[in-house]
Short mmCIF file of C-alpha atoms and ligand atoms in Angstrom, two decimals:
data_model
loop_
_atom_site.label_atom_id
_atom_site.label_comp_id
_atom_site.label_asym_id
_atom_site.label_seq_id
_atom_site.Cartn_x
_atom_site.Cartn_y
_atom_site.Cartn_z
CA UNK A 1 0.46 -0.87 21.27
CA UNK A 2 2.47 2.16 19.96
CA UNK A 3 0.22 3.79 17.39
CA UNK A 4 2.93 4.55 14.79
CA UNK A 5 4.05 1.00 14.59
CA UNK A 6 0.60 0.01 13.24
CA UNK A 7 0.84 0.54 9.50
CA UNK A 8 -1.66 -0.36 6.75
CA UNK A 9 0.04 -3.71 5.87
CA UNK A 10 -0.21 -4.73 9.55
CA UNK A 11 -3.93 -3.68 9.71
CA UNK A 12 -4.70 -5.78 6.66
CA UNK A 13 -2.71 -8.82 7.85
CA UNK A 14 -4.17 -8.64 11.32
CA UNK A 15 -7.71 -8.56 9.96
CA UNK A 16 -7.13 -11.55 7.75
CA UNK A 17 -5.24 -13.71 10.24
CA UNK A 18 -7.69 -12.87 13.08
CA UNK A 19 -10.48 -14.05 10.79
CA UNK A 20 -8.89 -17.38 9.99
CA UNK A 21 -6.44 -16.90 7.23
CA UNK A 22 -2.74 -18.00 7.22
CA UNK A 23 -0.94 -14.76 6.45
CA UNK A 24 2.78 -14.24 5.48
CA UNK A 25 4.02 -10.70 6.10
CA UNK A 26 7.13 -9.52 4.19
CA UNK A 27 9.54 -6.70 4.66
CA UNK A 28 13.26 -5.94 4.88
CA UNK A 29 13.32 -5.59 8.68
CA UNK A 30 12.60 -9.08 10.22
CA UNK A 31 12.47 -7.71 13.81
CA UNK A 32 9.59 -5.35 12.83
CA UNK A 33 7.70 -8.25 11.33
CA UNK A 34 8.35 -10.54 14.37
CA UNK A 35 7.02 -7.87 16.76
CA UNK A 36 3.90 -7.39 14.60
CA UNK A 37 3.38 -11.09 14.38
CA UNK A 38 3.78 -11.57 18.11
CA UNK A 39 1.49 -8.62 19.01
CA UNK A 40 -1.29 -9.07 16.46
CA UNK A 41 -1.70 -12.74 15.78
CA UNK A 42 -4.81 -14.63 17.16
CA UNK A 43 -4.33 -18.13 15.73
CA UNK A 44 -0.47 -18.18 15.41
CA UNK A 45 -0.79 -17.89 11.64
CA UNK A 46 0.71 -14.42 11.07
CA UNK A 47 4.19 -15.42 9.75
CA UNK A 48 7.08 -13.10 9.21
CA UNK A 49 9.33 -13.55 6.17
CA UNK A 50 12.26 -11.32 5.40
CA UNK A 51 12.23 -10.07 1.72
CA UNK A 52 12.91 -7.09 -0.52
CA UNK A 53 10.27 -6.54 -3.12
CA UNK A 54 12.81 -4.69 -5.35
CA UNK A 55 15.01 -7.78 -5.67
CA UNK A 56 14.08 -10.61 -8.08
CA UNK A 57 16.18 -13.15 -6.14
CA UNK A 58 14.34 -12.17 -2.98
CA UNK A 59 10.88 -12.51 -4.72
CA UNK A 60 11.82 -15.85 -6.11
CA UNK A 61 12.97 -17.09 -2.76
CA UNK A 62 9.64 -16.00 -1.15
CA UNK A 63 7.70 -17.90 -4.00
CA UNK A 64 9.91 -20.97 -3.34
CA UNK A 65 9.17 -20.88 0.39
CA UNK A 66 5.48 -20.45 0.05
CA UNK A 67 5.35 -22.96 -2.74
CA UNK A 68 6.95 -25.66 -0.84
CA UNK A 69 5.03 -24.91 2.38
CA UNK A 70 1.50 -24.58 0.85
CA UNK A 71 1.63 -24.86 -2.96
CA UNK A 72 -0.75 -22.06 -3.44
CA UNK A 73 -1.86 -18.54 -2.33
CA UNK A 74 -5.41 -16.98 -2.61
CA UNK A 75 -4.49 -13.44 -2.09
CA UNK A 76 -1.45 -11.24 -2.76
CA UNK A 77 -1.45 -7.84 -1.11
CA UNK A 78 1.00 -5.31 -2.66
CA UNK A 79 1.46 -2.97 0.23
CA UNK A 80 5.12 -1.91 0.39
CA UNK A 81 5.67 1.74 -0.25
CA UNK A 82 8.02 4.62 0.33
CA UNK A 83 7.57 8.32 0.39
CA UNK A 84 10.51 10.80 0.79
CA UNK A 85 9.65 13.86 2.73
CA UNK A 86 11.15 17.26 1.54
CA UNK A 87 14.31 18.38 3.29
CA UNK A 88 12.52 21.44 4.58
CA UNK A 89 9.04 21.96 5.97
CA UNK A 90 7.68 24.60 3.58
CA UNK A 91 5.25 22.78 1.31
CA UNK A 92 2.07 24.65 2.43
CA UNK A 93 3.39 28.25 2.41
CA UNK A 94 3.07 30.26 -0.84
CA UNK A 95 6.28 31.03 -2.76
CA UNK A 96 7.63 34.51 -3.24
CA UNK A 97 8.95 34.20 -6.64
CA UNK A 98 10.08 31.71 -9.27
CA UNK A 99 13.56 31.19 -7.58
CA UNK A 100 11.85 30.11 -4.46
CA UNK A 101 9.55 27.80 -6.33
CA UNK A 102 12.52 26.24 -8.15
CA UNK A 103 14.41 25.83 -4.94
CA UNK A 104 11.44 24.06 -3.32
CA UNK A 105 10.96 21.73 -6.31
CA UNK A 106 14.60 20.69 -6.29
CA UNK A 107 14.25 20.10 -2.54
CA UNK A 108 11.21 17.77 -2.75
CA UNK A 109 13.25 14.81 -3.73
CA UNK A 110 16.69 14.03 -5.13
CA UNK A 111 16.80 12.19 -8.44
CA UNK A 112 17.76 8.96 -6.55
CA UNK A 113 14.74 9.30 -4.20
CA UNK A 114 12.55 9.90 -7.26
CA UNK A 115 13.69 6.76 -8.90
CA UNK A 116 13.50 4.75 -5.55
CA UNK A 117 9.84 5.97 -5.09
CA UNK A 118 8.91 4.50 -8.51
CA UNK A 119 10.96 1.33 -7.89
CA UNK A 120 9.22 0.39 -4.67
CA UNK A 121 5.73 1.87 -5.22
CA UNK A 122 5.31 0.80 -8.90
CA UNK A 123 7.85 -1.45 -10.46
CA UNK A 124 8.09 -3.73 -7.50
CA UNK A 125 4.29 -4.17 -7.51
CA UNK A 126 4.50 -5.35 -11.17
CA UNK A 127 7.29 -7.82 -10.48
CA UNK A 128 5.92 -9.12 -7.25
CA UNK A 129 2.62 -9.87 -8.97
CA UNK A 130 4.45 -11.63 -11.87
CA UNK A 131 6.48 -13.68 -9.38
CA UNK A 132 3.37 -14.93 -7.52
CA UNK A 133 1.26 -15.76 -10.56
CA UNK A 134 1.78 -19.55 -10.40
CA UNK A 135 0.85 -19.68 -6.81
CA UNK A 136 -2.17 -17.44 -7.44
CA UNK A 137 -3.23 -19.72 -10.30
CA UNK A 138 -2.81 -22.76 -8.08
CA UNK A 139 -5.07 -21.02 -5.48
CA UNK A 140 -7.84 -21.16 -8.07
CA UNK A 141 -7.55 -24.96 -8.06
CA UNK A 142 -6.74 -25.82 -4.49
CA UNK A 143 -7.97 -24.26 -1.17
CA UNK A 144 -9.76 -20.92 -0.63
CA UNK A 145 -13.42 -20.13 -0.17
CA UNK A 146 -15.94 -21.58 -2.57
CA UNK A 147 -16.80 -19.04 -5.24
CA UNK A 148 -13.81 -16.71 -4.47
CA UNK A 149 -11.13 -16.62 -7.12
CA UNK A 150 -7.58 -15.53 -6.42
CA UNK A 151 -6.86 -11.94 -6.19
CA UNK A 152 -4.24 -9.33 -6.18
CA UNK A 153 -4.95 -6.22 -4.00
CA UNK A 154 -2.56 -3.20 -4.51
CA UNK A 155 -2.33 -0.53 -1.94
CA UNK A 156 -2.11 2.76 -3.79
CA UNK A 157 -3.08 6.20 -2.39
CA UNK A 158 -5.45 9.04 -2.87
CA UNK A 159 -2.14 11.02 -3.51
CA UNK A 160 -2.30 9.39 -6.99
CA UNK A 161 -5.49 11.38 -7.79
CA UNK A 162 -4.60 14.78 -6.26
CA UNK A 163 -3.82 17.73 -8.53
CA UNK A 164 -3.50 20.52 -6.03
CA UNK A 165 -0.29 22.28 -5.24
CA UNK A 166 -0.13 21.09 -1.63
CA UNK A 167 0.65 17.57 -2.93
CA UNK A 168 4.38 18.21 -2.24
CA UNK A 169 5.74 15.00 -3.58
CA UNK A 170 5.19 14.75 -7.34
CA UNK A 171 7.21 11.53 -7.37
CA UNK A 172 4.91 9.81 -4.71
CA UNK A 173 1.77 11.14 -6.38
CA UNK A 174 2.86 9.96 -9.93
CA UNK A 175 4.01 6.57 -8.60
CA UNK A 176 0.59 6.03 -7.02
CA UNK A 177 -1.26 7.21 -10.11
CA UNK A 178 0.89 4.71 -12.11
CA UNK A 179 0.21 1.81 -9.72
CA UNK A 180 -3.53 2.49 -9.67
CA UNK A 181 -3.43 2.19 -13.41
CA UNK A 182 -1.40 -0.97 -13.01
CA UNK A 183 -4.00 -2.44 -10.74
CA UNK A 184 -6.72 -1.92 -13.24
CA UNK A 185 -4.61 -3.19 -16.11
CA UNK A 186 -3.81 -6.39 -14.17
CA UNK A 187 -7.50 -7.27 -13.95
CA UNK A 188 -7.47 -7.64 -17.83
CA UNK A 189 -4.02 -9.13 -18.14
CA UNK A 190 -4.96 -11.87 -15.64
CA UNK A 191 -8.58 -12.32 -16.79
CA UNK A 192 -8.16 -15.68 -18.55
CA UNK A 193 -6.65 -17.19 -15.37
CA UNK A 194 -9.64 -15.68 -13.32
CA UNK A 195 -7.16 -13.86 -11.13
CA UNK A 196 -8.78 -10.64 -9.91
CA UNK A 197 -7.01 -7.32 -9.27
CA UNK A 198 -8.43 -4.47 -7.08
CA UNK A 199 -6.90 -1.30 -5.65
CA UNK A 200 -7.14 0.28 -2.27
CA UNK A 201 -6.47 4.08 -2.12
CA UNK A 202 -6.12 5.06 1.64
CA UNK A 203 -6.24 8.62 2.91
CA UNK A 204 -4.60 9.45 6.33
CA UNK A 205 -3.71 6.31 8.31
CA UNK A 206 -1.27 6.12 11.27
CA UNK A 207 2.04 4.57 10.20
CA UNK A 208 5.80 5.02 10.18
CA UNK A 209 5.34 6.78 6.84
CA UNK A 210 2.86 9.42 8.16
CA UNK A 211 4.32 9.77 11.68
CA UNK A 212 6.27 12.91 10.94
CA UNK A 213 3.51 14.76 9.12
CA UNK A 214 0.73 13.73 11.52
CA UNK A 215 -0.84 16.34 13.69
CA UNK A 216 -4.26 16.84 15.33
CA UNK A 217 -4.76 19.92 13.16
CA UNK A 218 -4.11 17.89 10.06
CA UNK A 219 -6.75 15.31 11.04
CA UNK A 220 -9.28 17.98 12.12
CA UNK A 221 -8.93 20.26 9.07
CA UNK A 222 -7.75 17.71 6.57
CA UNK A 223 -10.38 14.87 6.96
CA UNK A 224 -14.15 15.59 6.83
CA UNK A 225 -14.62 12.76 9.41
CA UNK A 226 -12.07 14.44 11.61
CA UNK A 227 -10.12 11.26 12.47
CA UNK A 228 -7.33 9.05 10.98
CA UNK A 229 -8.18 5.62 9.49
CA UNK A 230 -8.36 2.74 11.88
CA UNK A 231 -7.78 -1.00 11.61
CA UNK A 232 -11.59 -1.56 11.38
CA UNK A 233 -11.69 0.71 8.28
CA UNK A 234 -8.79 -0.87 6.45
CA UNK A 235 -9.15 -4.41 7.84
CA UNK A 236 -12.87 -4.37 7.04
CA UNK A 237 -12.31 -3.38 3.49
CA UNK A 238 -9.63 -5.97 2.90
CA UNK A 239 -11.94 -8.64 4.49
CA UNK A 240 -14.75 -7.55 2.23
CA UNK A 241 -12.50 -7.87 -0.87
CA UNK A 242 -11.19 -11.28 0.31
CA UNK A 243 -14.42 -12.73 1.25
CA UNK A 244 -17.37 -14.18 -0.75
CA UNK A 245 -19.10 -10.81 -0.41
CA UNK A 246 -16.34 -9.28 -2.55
CA UNK A 247 -15.97 -12.06 -5.09
CA UNK A 248 -17.65 -10.24 -7.86
CA UNK A 249 -15.42 -7.13 -7.52
CA UNK A 250 -12.65 -7.01 -10.07
CA UNK A 251 -10.53 -4.08 -11.64
CA UNK A 252 -11.82 -1.55 -9.17
CA UNK A 253 -10.54 1.20 -6.88
CA UNK A 254 -11.62 1.53 -3.21
CA UNK A 255 -11.02 4.78 -1.43
CA UNK A 256 -10.82 4.69 2.35
CA UNK A 257 -10.18 8.28 3.46
CA UNK A 258 -13.01 9.73 5.54
CA UNK A 259 -13.75 12.18 2.63
CA UNK A 260 -10.30 13.60 2.45
CA UNK A 261 -9.85 13.52 -1.36
CA UNK A 262 -12.97 15.56 -1.73
CA UNK A 263 -11.12 18.50 -0.19
CA UNK A 264 -8.77 18.80 -3.07
CA UNK A 265 -8.74 19.31 -6.79
CA UNK A 266 -8.36 15.81 -8.11
CA UNK A 267 -8.93 13.47 -11.00
CA UNK A 268 -11.48 11.35 -9.08
N1 NAP B 301 -0.39 5.71 5.94
C1 NAP B 301 -1.13 6.43 5.07
O1 NAP B 301 -1.81 7.43 5.43
C2 NAP B 301 -1.10 6.01 3.59
C3 NAP B 301 -1.95 6.72 2.75
C4 NAP B 301 -1.95 6.38 1.43
C5 NAP B 301 -1.23 5.24 0.98
N2 NAP B 301 -0.55 4.57 1.87
C6 NAP B 301 0.38 3.45 1.34
O2 NAP B 301 0.12 2.28 2.14
C7 NAP B 301 1.25 1.39 2.09
C8 NAP B 301 1.71 1.11 3.45
O3 NAP B 301 2.37 2.32 4.01
P1 NAP B 301 2.18 2.67 5.56
O4 NAP B 301 1.53 4.07 5.59
O5 NAP B 301 1.64 1.53 6.35
O6 NAP B 301 3.76 3.04 5.96
P2 NAP B 301 4.89 2.12 6.55
O7 NAP B 301 4.53 1.72 7.98
O8 NAP B 301 6.13 2.85 6.35
O9 NAP B 301 4.84 0.79 5.72
C9 NAP B 301 5.60 0.58 4.49
C10 NAP B 301 6.04 -0.85 4.50
O10 NAP B 301 6.74 -1.12 3.24
C11 NAP B 301 7.83 -1.97 3.61
N3 NAP B 301 8.76 -1.78 2.45
C12 NAP B 301 9.39 -0.66 2.07
N4 NAP B 301 10.30 -0.91 1.05
C13 NAP B 301 10.35 -2.25 0.94
C14 NAP B 301 11.03 -3.11 0.10
N5 NAP B 301 11.99 -2.69 -0.75
N6 NAP B 301 10.75 -4.54 0.21
C15 NAP B 301 9.87 -4.98 1.16
N7 NAP B 301 9.16 -4.20 1.97
C16 NAP B 301 9.33 -2.79 1.81
C17 NAP B 301 8.30 -1.43 4.89
O11 NAP B 301 8.97 -2.47 5.63
P3 NAP B 301 10.68 -2.50 5.63
O12 NAP B 301 11.11 -1.03 5.71
O13 NAP B 301 10.99 -3.25 6.86
O14 NAP B 301 11.07 -3.08 4.26
C18 NAP B 301 7.01 -1.15 5.67
O15 NAP B 301 6.55 -2.29 6.20
C19 NAP B 301 2.30 2.16 1.17
O16 NAP B 301 2.15 1.72 -0.16
C20 NAP B 301 1.80 3.63 1.22
O17 NAP B 301 2.26 4.37 0.10
C21 NAP B 301 -0.37 4.91 3.20
#
């Protein structure tokens, strides 16, 4: 298996399916989902569905499909995310003067990329959750593990807590801070329906998003445990939250980063 094609969503989906769940995976590129489903399924229950979380029509169509096939879901994982890398690779070098700082900050993202980051990483998480509420509510009445209420898991990032100047993408960091807050807020908004909401904040995991920035030096110097996150780390955490062991966990943030966040000035 090619390491960069793994991705956090695939790790979570694989862990859940390989332990008995029926798991639908959603993305815009159907062929990527089909490859993941073919390579990672154990029981033939990893099912690809094409969809765009920024489109209301697409969300409603996904809800319709799942509603007609099953009538409920027990877990919604909001994993989709984007991060736009700066045009130039200069983020870790000190600036000479204010002009250089200004040029660098212009370069980090265009206004369109800034808005897109918020649209996918934050706004879409809100509307995806809203779209699936009836199916999550139905999950509390049919199916599922005894004692485990329906749940929304949102994949945020430790970037949402970093305050250091090496955090080159303010848009990404801010979008993840916002979605972490949304995850906490949802636990209260959905409390009367007994739908839980929890947040996972990963550190460095191999994926398409991190492929370009990944290096052995980054892992050795940038992670106290000196390795990237693996499927057992992310999949195990998702299994805990989805299982009876995690059934009392609600409105909380779970960092999985090998200690990386501790190396930076942060809000944690
Ligand atoms: N890898 C890390 O080190 C790391 C660290 C912290 C947080 N995270 C977060 O983890 C999540 C997963 O990222 P990843 O690292 O696994 O990167 P990735 O492999 O690039 O996965 C991102 C996924 O989001 C999907 N996506 C993007 N826009 C979408 C849209 N409009 N509608 C539906 N799906 C969409 C992509 O599929 P399509 O392009 O086919 O739509 C892709 O499957 C993200 O929220 C990311 O911010 C990752």
